[in-house]
Amino acid sequence: MFVLSSEENKLEHIAIIMDGNGRWAKKRGLPRTLGHRKGAEVVKEICQAAEKAGIKYLTLYAFSTENWKRSAEEVNALMDLLRQYLKSDLKELQDHGVCIRFIGERHMLAPDIVESMAKLEEETAQNDKMTLCVALSYGSRQEIVHAARRVAELAKRGDINIEDIDEKLFSDMLYTQGIPDPDILIRTSGEQRISNYLLWQLAYTEFFFTDTLWPDFNEKLLLEIIDSYKSRERRYGKVKAQ
Ligand code: FPP
């Protein structure tokens, strides 16, 4: 029988689906865009809290490929918010030693946004306190298809043999190349779905769902989830330790 050592309950990566901005605004009779604005403020608080808690990787679902189907008004407001943060956040990231990475389909985004993303990635690449990975125009199925195409291309060129294709090689073709799989996934707002988020990477992740809407999420709730995670037994398909 396998007995797991406590070492296996490592915690280096938290992924979050930040849901409920619209409902938060609606409850207050405010436009949805104000919910996103408040949500973006919470992003800052949670990044700092995660870093303080010693988390090495934080991955946030900021905009999914499916979110493009929202009204032009809402998409534009989200893009403007994004522009604002991309332009103003470099100093803060540097001060906190945070390296930023973006995952998703960049060609869907406006050129000025793509340029700011590349600049932030380049200028923070050496920071090693925490990696903040932002999923933007991201869809996991699209990511997997993209990876499959890259693998096929390598095989077609004769750079790899079919037998060389394994989990490691495939993982390295994903946008998240080099980032360990999440230990914890949090989804706020009471919904219990993955919504096309990190389908490959979440294979053995522990899931936490909270009814709290994203704009009401805070450091205390994050720390409660971390605490609760520590007492979960991660088995990775093995037999329960006796
Ligand atoms: C889900 O709430 C949230 C989003 C679609 C976007 C998340 C964005 C932020 C937290 C702001 C920072 C991000 C950017 C791009 C600057 P919802 O709108 O689906 O809420 P609802 O389910 O209550 O309608």
mmCIF file of C-alpha atoms and ligand atoms in Angstrom:
data_model
loop_
_atom_site.group_PDB
_atom_site.id
_atom_site.type_symbol
_atom_site.label_atom_id
_atom_site.label_comp_id
_atom_site.label_asym_id
_atom_site.label_seq_id
_atom_site.Cartn_x
_atom_site.Cartn_y
_atom_site.Cartn_z
ATOM 1 C CA MET A 1 0.000 0.000 0.000
ATOM 2 C CA PHE A 2 1.232 3.505 -0.805
ATOM 3 C CA VAL A 3 1.670 5.838 2.118
ATOM 4 C CA LEU A 4 1.911 9.471 1.244
ATOM 5 C CA SER A 5 4.397 11.675 2.975
ATOM 6 C CA SER A 6 3.213 15.095 4.118
ATOM 7 C CA GLU A 7 5.619 16.536 1.561
ATOM 8 C CA GLU A 8 3.117 15.747 -1.153
ATOM 9 C CA ASN A 9 0.763 18.429 0.144
ATOM 10 C CA LYS A 10 2.964 21.078 -1.340
ATOM 11 C CA LEU A 11 1.464 24.450 -2.081
ATOM 12 C CA GLU A 12 3.131 26.505 -4.726
ATOM 13 C CA HIS A 13 0.406 27.330 -7.223
ATOM 14 C CA ILE A 14 -3.120 28.719 -6.808
ATOM 15 C CA ALA A 15 -5.415 29.219 -9.797
ATOM 16 C CA ILE A 16 -8.567 31.319 -9.518
ATOM 17 C CA ILE A 17 -11.732 31.753 -11.561
ATOM 18 C CA MET A 18 -12.812 35.240 -10.524
ATOM 19 C CA ASP A 19 -16.557 35.067 -10.965
ATOM 20 C CA GLY A 20 -19.464 37.236 -9.842
ATOM 21 C CA ASN A 21 -18.479 40.796 -10.773
ATOM 22 C CA GLY A 22 -21.710 41.316 -12.697
ATOM 23 C CA ARG A 23 -23.931 40.029 -9.882
ATOM 24 C CA TRP A 24 -22.056 42.108 -7.326
ATOM 25 C CA ALA A 25 -22.796 45.241 -9.364
ATOM 26 C CA LYS A 26 -26.406 44.268 -10.055
ATOM 27 C CA LYS A 27 -27.103 43.765 -6.354
ATOM 28 C CA ARG A 28 -26.084 47.380 -5.846
ATOM 29 C CA GLY A 29 -27.930 48.770 -8.865
ATOM 30 C CA LEU A 30 -24.594 49.572 -10.537
ATOM 31 C CA PRO A 31 -23.458 48.913 -14.125
ATOM 32 C CA ARG A 32 -21.625 45.583 -14.607
ATOM 33 C CA THR A 33 -18.467 47.478 -15.538
ATOM 34 C CA LEU A 34 -18.230 48.859 -12.003
ATOM 35 C CA GLY A 35 -18.259 45.273 -10.767
ATOM 36 C CA HIS A 36 -15.219 44.601 -12.948
ATOM 37 C CA ARG A 37 -13.534 47.736 -11.635
ATOM 38 C CA LYS A 38 -14.018 46.579 -8.047
ATOM 39 C CA GLY A 39 -12.921 43.080 -9.135
ATOM 40 C CA ALA A 40 -9.670 44.499 -10.473
ATOM 41 C CA GLU A 41 -8.976 46.155 -7.092
ATOM 42 C CA VAL A 42 -9.474 42.785 -5.416
ATOM 43 C CA VAL A 43 -6.956 41.281 -7.863
ATOM 44 C CA LYS A 44 -4.309 43.545 -6.343
ATOM 45 C CA GLU A 45 -5.240 42.638 -2.779
ATOM 46 C CA ILE A 46 -5.150 38.916 -3.563
ATOM 47 C CA CYS A 47 -1.821 39.123 -5.406
ATOM 48 C CA GLN A 48 -0.253 40.756 -2.383
ATOM 49 C CA ALA A 49 -1.895 38.280 0.006
ATOM 50 C CA ALA A 50 -0.705 35.317 -2.075
ATOM 51 C CA GLU A 51 2.833 36.638 -2.165
ATOM 52 C CA LYS A 52 2.744 37.218 1.595
ATOM 53 C CA ALA A 53 1.553 33.630 2.043
ATOM 54 C CA GLY A 54 4.593 32.385 0.113
ATOM 55 C CA ILE A 55 2.683 31.257 -2.994
ATOM 56 C CA LYS A 56 5.085 31.009 -5.960
ATOM 57 C CA TYR A 57 2.522 30.991 -8.787
ATOM 58 C CA LEU A 58 -0.881 32.654 -8.992
ATOM 59 C CA THR A 59 -2.932 32.152 -12.164
ATOM 60 C CA LEU A 60 -5.990 34.346 -12.703
ATOM 61 C CA TYR A 61 -8.737 33.926 -15.307
ATOM 62 C CA ALA A 62 -9.182 37.548 -16.384
ATOM 63 C CA PHE A 63 -10.849 37.076 -19.779
ATOM 64 C CA SER A 64 -11.888 33.869 -21.503
ATOM 65 C CA THR A 65 -12.221 33.216 -25.232
ATOM 66 C CA GLU A 66 -15.956 32.907 -24.554
ATOM 67 C CA ASN A 67 -16.028 36.384 -22.948
ATOM 68 C CA TRP A 68 -15.624 37.893 -26.456
ATOM 69 C CA LYS A 69 -19.324 37.082 -26.923
ATOM 70 C CA ARG A 70 -20.345 39.655 -24.293
ATOM 71 C CA SER A 71 -21.702 43.051 -25.369
ATOM 72 C CA ALA A 72 -19.238 45.355 -27.116
ATOM 73 C CA GLU A 73 -19.748 47.809 -24.261
ATOM 74 C CA GLU A 74 -18.674 45.293 -21.621
ATOM 75 C CA VAL A 75 -15.758 43.934 -23.683
ATOM 76 C CA ASN A 76 -14.514 47.490 -24.321
ATOM 77 C CA ALA A 77 -14.788 48.365 -20.646
ATOM 78 C CA LEU A 78 -12.782 45.257 -19.693
ATOM 79 C CA MET A 79 -10.150 46.051 -22.324
ATOM 80 C CA ASP A 80 -9.880 49.660 -21.086
ATOM 81 C CA LEU A 81 -9.473 48.420 -17.541
ATOM 82 C CA LEU A 82 -6.798 46.053 -18.746
ATOM 83 C CA ARG A 83 -4.988 48.858 -20.603
ATOM 84 C CA GLN A 84 -5.037 50.953 -17.468
ATOM 85 C CA TYR A 85 -3.483 48.206 -15.340
ATOM 86 C CA LEU A 86 -0.950 47.178 -17.967
ATOM 87 C CA LYS A 87 0.276 50.761 -18.179
ATOM 88 C CA SER A 88 0.401 51.503 -14.463
ATOM 89 C CA ASP A 89 1.523 48.300 -12.827
ATOM 90 C CA LEU A 90 5.169 47.905 -13.793
ATOM 91 C CA LYS A 91 6.571 49.684 -10.756
ATOM 92 C CA GLU A 92 4.373 47.746 -8.365
ATOM 93 C CA LEU A 93 5.363 44.419 -9.932
ATOM 94 C CA GLN A 94 9.049 45.369 -9.719
ATOM 95 C CA ASP A 95 8.748 46.518 -6.094
ATOM 96 C CA HIS A 96 7.168 43.191 -5.151
ATOM 97 C CA GLY A 97 9.553 41.057 -7.242
ATOM 98 C CA VAL A 98 6.672 39.675 -9.304
ATOM 99 C CA CYS A 99 7.250 38.162 -12.729
ATOM 100 C CA ILE A 100 4.196 38.427 -14.988
ATOM 101 C CA ARG A 101 3.173 35.955 -17.693
ATOM 102 C CA PHE A 102 0.169 36.019 -19.982
ATOM 103 C CA ILE A 103 -1.517 32.940 -21.391
ATOM 104 C CA GLY A 104 -4.111 32.945 -24.140
ATOM 105 C CA GLU A 105 -4.691 33.892 -27.759
ATOM 106 C CA ARG A 106 -2.849 37.155 -28.193
ATOM 107 C CA HIS A 107 -3.849 37.646 -31.820
ATOM 108 C CA MET A 108 -7.416 38.328 -30.624
ATOM 109 C CA LEU A 109 -6.277 41.325 -28.542
ATOM 110 C CA ALA A 110 -5.631 44.880 -29.755
ATOM 111 C CA PRO A 111 -2.005 45.516 -30.851
ATOM 112 C CA ASP A 112 -1.357 48.146 -28.163
ATOM 113 C CA ILE A 113 -2.460 45.682 -25.482
ATOM 114 C CA VAL A 114 -0.263 42.906 -26.913
ATOM 115 C CA GLU A 115 2.657 45.326 -26.956
ATOM 116 C CA SER A 116 2.145 46.333 -23.307
ATOM 117 C CA MET A 117 1.856 42.670 -22.313
ATOM 118 C CA ALA A 118 5.142 41.797 -24.031
ATOM 119 C CA LYS A 119 6.857 44.781 -22.410
ATOM 120 C CA LEU A 120 5.664 43.823 -18.926
ATOM 121 C CA GLU A 121 6.724 40.205 -19.458
ATOM 122 C CA GLU A 122 10.155 41.257 -20.649
ATOM 123 C CA GLU A 123 10.757 43.785 -17.888
ATOM 124 C CA THR A 124 9.652 41.483 -15.071
ATOM 125 C CA ALA A 125 11.202 38.266 -16.419
ATOM 126 C CA GLN A 126 14.021 38.274 -13.852
ATOM 127 C CA ASN A 127 11.731 38.718 -10.814
ATOM 128 C CA ASP A 128 11.553 35.545 -8.771
ATOM 129 C CA LYS A 129 9.405 36.151 -5.696
ATOM 130 C CA MET A 130 6.162 35.140 -7.383
ATOM 131 C CA THR A 131 4.906 34.524 -10.906
ATOM 132 C CA LEU A 132 1.564 36.098 -11.712
ATOM 133 C CA CYS A 133 0.056 34.326 -14.683
ATOM 134 C CA VAL A 134 -2.874 36.139 -16.263
ATOM 135 C CA ALA A 135 -5.194 34.209 -18.575
ATOM 136 C CA LEU A 136 -6.383 36.654 -21.211
ATOM 137 C CA SER A 137 -8.439 35.647 -24.202
ATOM 138 C CA TYR A 138 -7.732 32.191 -22.856
ATOM 139 C CA GLY A 139 -9.541 28.930 -23.574
ATOM 140 C CA SER A 140 -8.135 25.609 -22.501
ATOM 141 C CA ARG A 141 -9.447 23.533 -25.409
ATOM 142 C CA GLN A 142 -7.948 26.064 -27.811
ATOM 143 C CA GLU A 143 -4.659 25.831 -25.882
ATOM 144 C CA ILE A 144 -4.675 22.032 -26.191
ATOM 145 C CA VAL A 145 -5.430 22.154 -29.939
ATOM 146 C CA HIS A 146 -2.645 24.702 -30.353
ATOM 147 C CA ALA A 147 -0.251 22.379 -28.475
ATOM 148 C CA ALA A 148 -1.328 19.389 -30.599
ATOM 149 C CA ARG A 149 -0.555 21.381 -33.735
ATOM 150 C CA ARG A 150 2.895 22.286 -32.425
ATOM 151 C CA VAL A 151 3.612 18.626 -31.653
ATOM 152 C CA ALA A 152 2.393 17.567 -35.110
ATOM 153 C CA GLU A 153 4.593 20.211 -36.684
ATOM 154 C CA LEU A 154 7.680 18.915 -34.836
ATOM 155 C CA ALA A 155 6.877 15.348 -35.910
ATOM 156 C CA LYS A 156 6.271 16.397 -39.511
ATOM 157 C CA ARG A 157 9.630 18.167 -39.623
ATOM 158 C CA GLY A 158 11.273 15.033 -38.238
ATOM 159 C CA ASP A 159 12.440 16.862 -35.078
ATOM 160 C CA ILE A 160 10.734 14.257 -32.867
ATOM 161 C CA ASN A 161 9.549 10.671 -33.244
ATOM 162 C CA ILE A 162 5.978 9.689 -32.386
ATOM 163 C CA GLU A 163 7.391 7.670 -29.428
ATOM 164 C CA ASP A 164 8.916 10.876 -28.010
ATOM 165 C CA ILE A 165 5.449 12.309 -27.375
ATOM 166 C CA ASP A 166 4.765 11.999 -23.668
ATOM 167 C CA GLU A 167 3.103 14.103 -20.952
ATOM 168 C CA LYS A 168 6.208 16.189 -20.399
ATOM 169 C CA LEU A 169 6.661 17.017 -24.070
ATOM 170 C CA PHE A 170 2.973 17.841 -24.434
ATOM 171 C CA SER A 171 2.973 20.048 -21.297
ATOM 172 C CA ASP A 172 5.901 21.952 -22.736
ATOM 173 C CA MET A 173 3.792 22.857 -25.768
ATOM 174 C CA LEU A 174 1.097 24.500 -23.640
ATOM 175 C CA TYR A 175 1.028 28.231 -22.862
ATOM 176 C CA THR A 176 1.844 27.309 -19.253
ATOM 177 C CA GLN A 177 5.195 25.749 -20.199
ATOM 178 C CA GLY A 178 7.512 25.757 -17.182
ATOM 179 C CA ILE A 179 4.747 26.515 -14.665
ATOM 180 C CA PRO A 180 3.875 23.662 -12.275
ATOM 181 C CA ASP A 181 0.258 22.456 -12.237
ATOM 182 C CA PRO A 182 -2.035 24.278 -9.783
ATOM 183 C CA ASP A 183 -2.378 22.770 -6.300
ATOM 184 C CA ILE A 184 -5.565 24.710 -5.583
ATOM 185 C CA LEU A 185 -8.343 25.961 -7.843
ATOM 186 C CA ILE A 186 -10.732 28.523 -6.383
ATOM 187 C CA ARG A 187 -13.966 29.572 -8.058
ATOM 188 C CA THR A 188 -15.998 32.346 -6.501
ATOM 189 C CA SER A 189 -19.716 33.193 -6.789
ATOM 190 C CA GLY A 190 -21.222 29.762 -6.133
ATOM 191 C CA GLU A 191 -20.774 28.378 -9.664
ATOM 192 C CA GLN A 192 -19.199 24.931 -9.792
ATOM 193 C CA ARG A 193 -17.728 24.625 -13.276
ATOM 194 C CA ILE A 194 -14.267 24.743 -14.842
ATOM 195 C CA SER A 195 -15.434 26.844 -17.809
ATOM 196 C CA ASN A 196 -12.651 25.865 -20.198
ATOM 197 C CA TYR A 197 -9.900 26.763 -17.709
ATOM 198 C CA LEU A 198 -6.614 24.823 -17.507
ATOM 199 C CA LEU A 199 -8.252 21.486 -18.352
ATOM 200 C CA TRP A 200 -4.936 19.668 -18.718
ATOM 201 C CA GLN A 201 -3.218 21.404 -15.803
ATOM 202 C CA LEU A 202 -6.017 20.773 -13.256
ATOM 203 C CA ALA A 203 -5.810 16.963 -13.488
ATOM 204 C CA TYR A 204 -4.948 16.514 -9.782
ATOM 205 C CA THR A 205 -5.781 19.948 -8.416
ATOM 206 C CA GLU A 206 -7.899 20.363 -5.267
ATOM 207 C CA PHE A 207 -11.057 22.382 -5.978
ATOM 208 C CA PHE A 208 -12.572 24.994 -3.657
ATOM 209 C CA PHE A 209 -15.879 26.696 -4.391
ATOM 210 C CA THR A 210 -17.098 29.677 -2.414
ATOM 211 C CA ASP A 211 -20.402 31.543 -2.655
ATOM 212 C CA THR A 212 -18.587 34.844 -2.156
ATOM 213 C CA LEU A 213 -18.701 37.072 -5.246
ATOM 214 C CA TRP A 214 -15.258 38.003 -6.544
ATOM 215 C CA PRO A 215 -15.452 41.712 -5.542
ATOM 216 C CA ASP A 216 -16.123 40.561 -1.947
ATOM 217 C CA PHE A 217 -13.285 38.021 -1.917
ATOM 218 C CA ASN A 218 -10.416 38.958 0.381
ATOM 219 C CA GLU A 219 -7.195 37.877 2.087
ATOM 220 C CA LYS A 220 -9.019 36.268 5.014
ATOM 221 C CA LEU A 221 -11.019 33.982 2.701
ATOM 222 C CA LEU A 222 -7.879 33.096 0.768
ATOM 223 C CA LEU A 223 -6.086 32.128 3.972
ATOM 224 C CA GLU A 224 -9.073 30.025 5.090
ATOM 225 C CA ILE A 225 -8.939 28.099 1.809
ATOM 226 C CA ILE A 226 -5.177 27.594 2.163
ATOM 227 C CA ASP A 227 -5.740 26.285 5.683
ATOM 228 C CA SER A 228 -8.453 23.925 4.558
ATOM 229 C CA TYR A 229 -6.250 22.682 1.694
ATOM 230 C CA LYS A 230 -3.541 21.712 4.154
ATOM 231 C CA SER A 231 -5.846 19.191 5.784
ATOM 232 C CA ARG A 232 -6.945 17.601 2.506
ATOM 233 C CA GLU A 233 -5.314 14.340 1.584
ATOM 234 C CA ARG A 234 -3.989 14.428 -1.962
ATOM 235 C CA ARG A 235 -3.847 10.928 -3.323
ATOM 236 C CA TYR A 236 -3.082 11.321 -7.038
ATOM 237 C CA GLY A 237 -5.062 8.175 -7.720
ATOM 238 C CA LYS A 238 -3.266 6.131 -5.075
ATOM 239 C CA VAL A 239 -4.808 4.261 -2.144
ATOM 240 C CA LYS A 240 -5.799 6.243 0.939
ATOM 241 C CA ALA A 241 -3.011 6.304 3.562
ATOM 242 C CA GLN A 242 -4.000 4.260 6.662
HETATM 243 C C1 FPP B 1 -16.583 37.196 -14.059
HETATM 244 O O1 FPP B 1 -17.626 37.949 -13.534
HETATM 245 C C2 FPP B 1 -15.429 38.033 -14.312
HETATM 246 C C3 FPP B 1 -14.917 38.329 -15.535
HETATM 247 C C4 FPP B 1 -15.495 37.868 -16.809
HETATM 248 C C5 FPP B 1 -13.728 39.162 -15.672
HETATM 249 C C6 FPP B 1 -12.821 39.147 -14.507
HETATM 250 C C7 FPP B 1 -12.140 40.428 -14.511
HETATM 251 C C8 FPP B 1 -11.664 41.076 -13.427
HETATM 252 C C9 FPP B 1 -11.651 40.533 -12.053
HETATM 253 C C10 FPP B 1 -11.104 42.428 -13.590
HETATM 254 C C11 FPP B 1 -9.680 42.403 -14.009
HETATM 255 C C12 FPP B 1 -9.591 41.923 -15.388
HETATM 256 C C13 FPP B 1 -9.262 42.635 -16.462
HETATM 257 C C14 FPP B 1 -9.471 42.048 -17.822
HETATM 258 C C15 FPP B 1 -8.696 43.998 -16.330
HETATM 259 P P1 FPP B 1 -18.960 37.989 -14.377
HETATM 260 O O2 FPP B 1 -18.961 39.226 -15.181
HETATM 261 O O3 FPP B 1 -19.107 36.723 -15.159
HETATM 262 O O4 FPP B 1 -20.012 38.059 -13.231
HETATM 263 P P2 FPP B 1 -21.464 37.432 -13.247
HETATM 264 O O5 FPP B 1 -21.287 35.944 -13.416
HETATM 265 O O6 FPP B 1 -21.981 37.813 -11.918
HETATM 266 O O7 FPP B 1 -22.201 38.069 -14.378
#
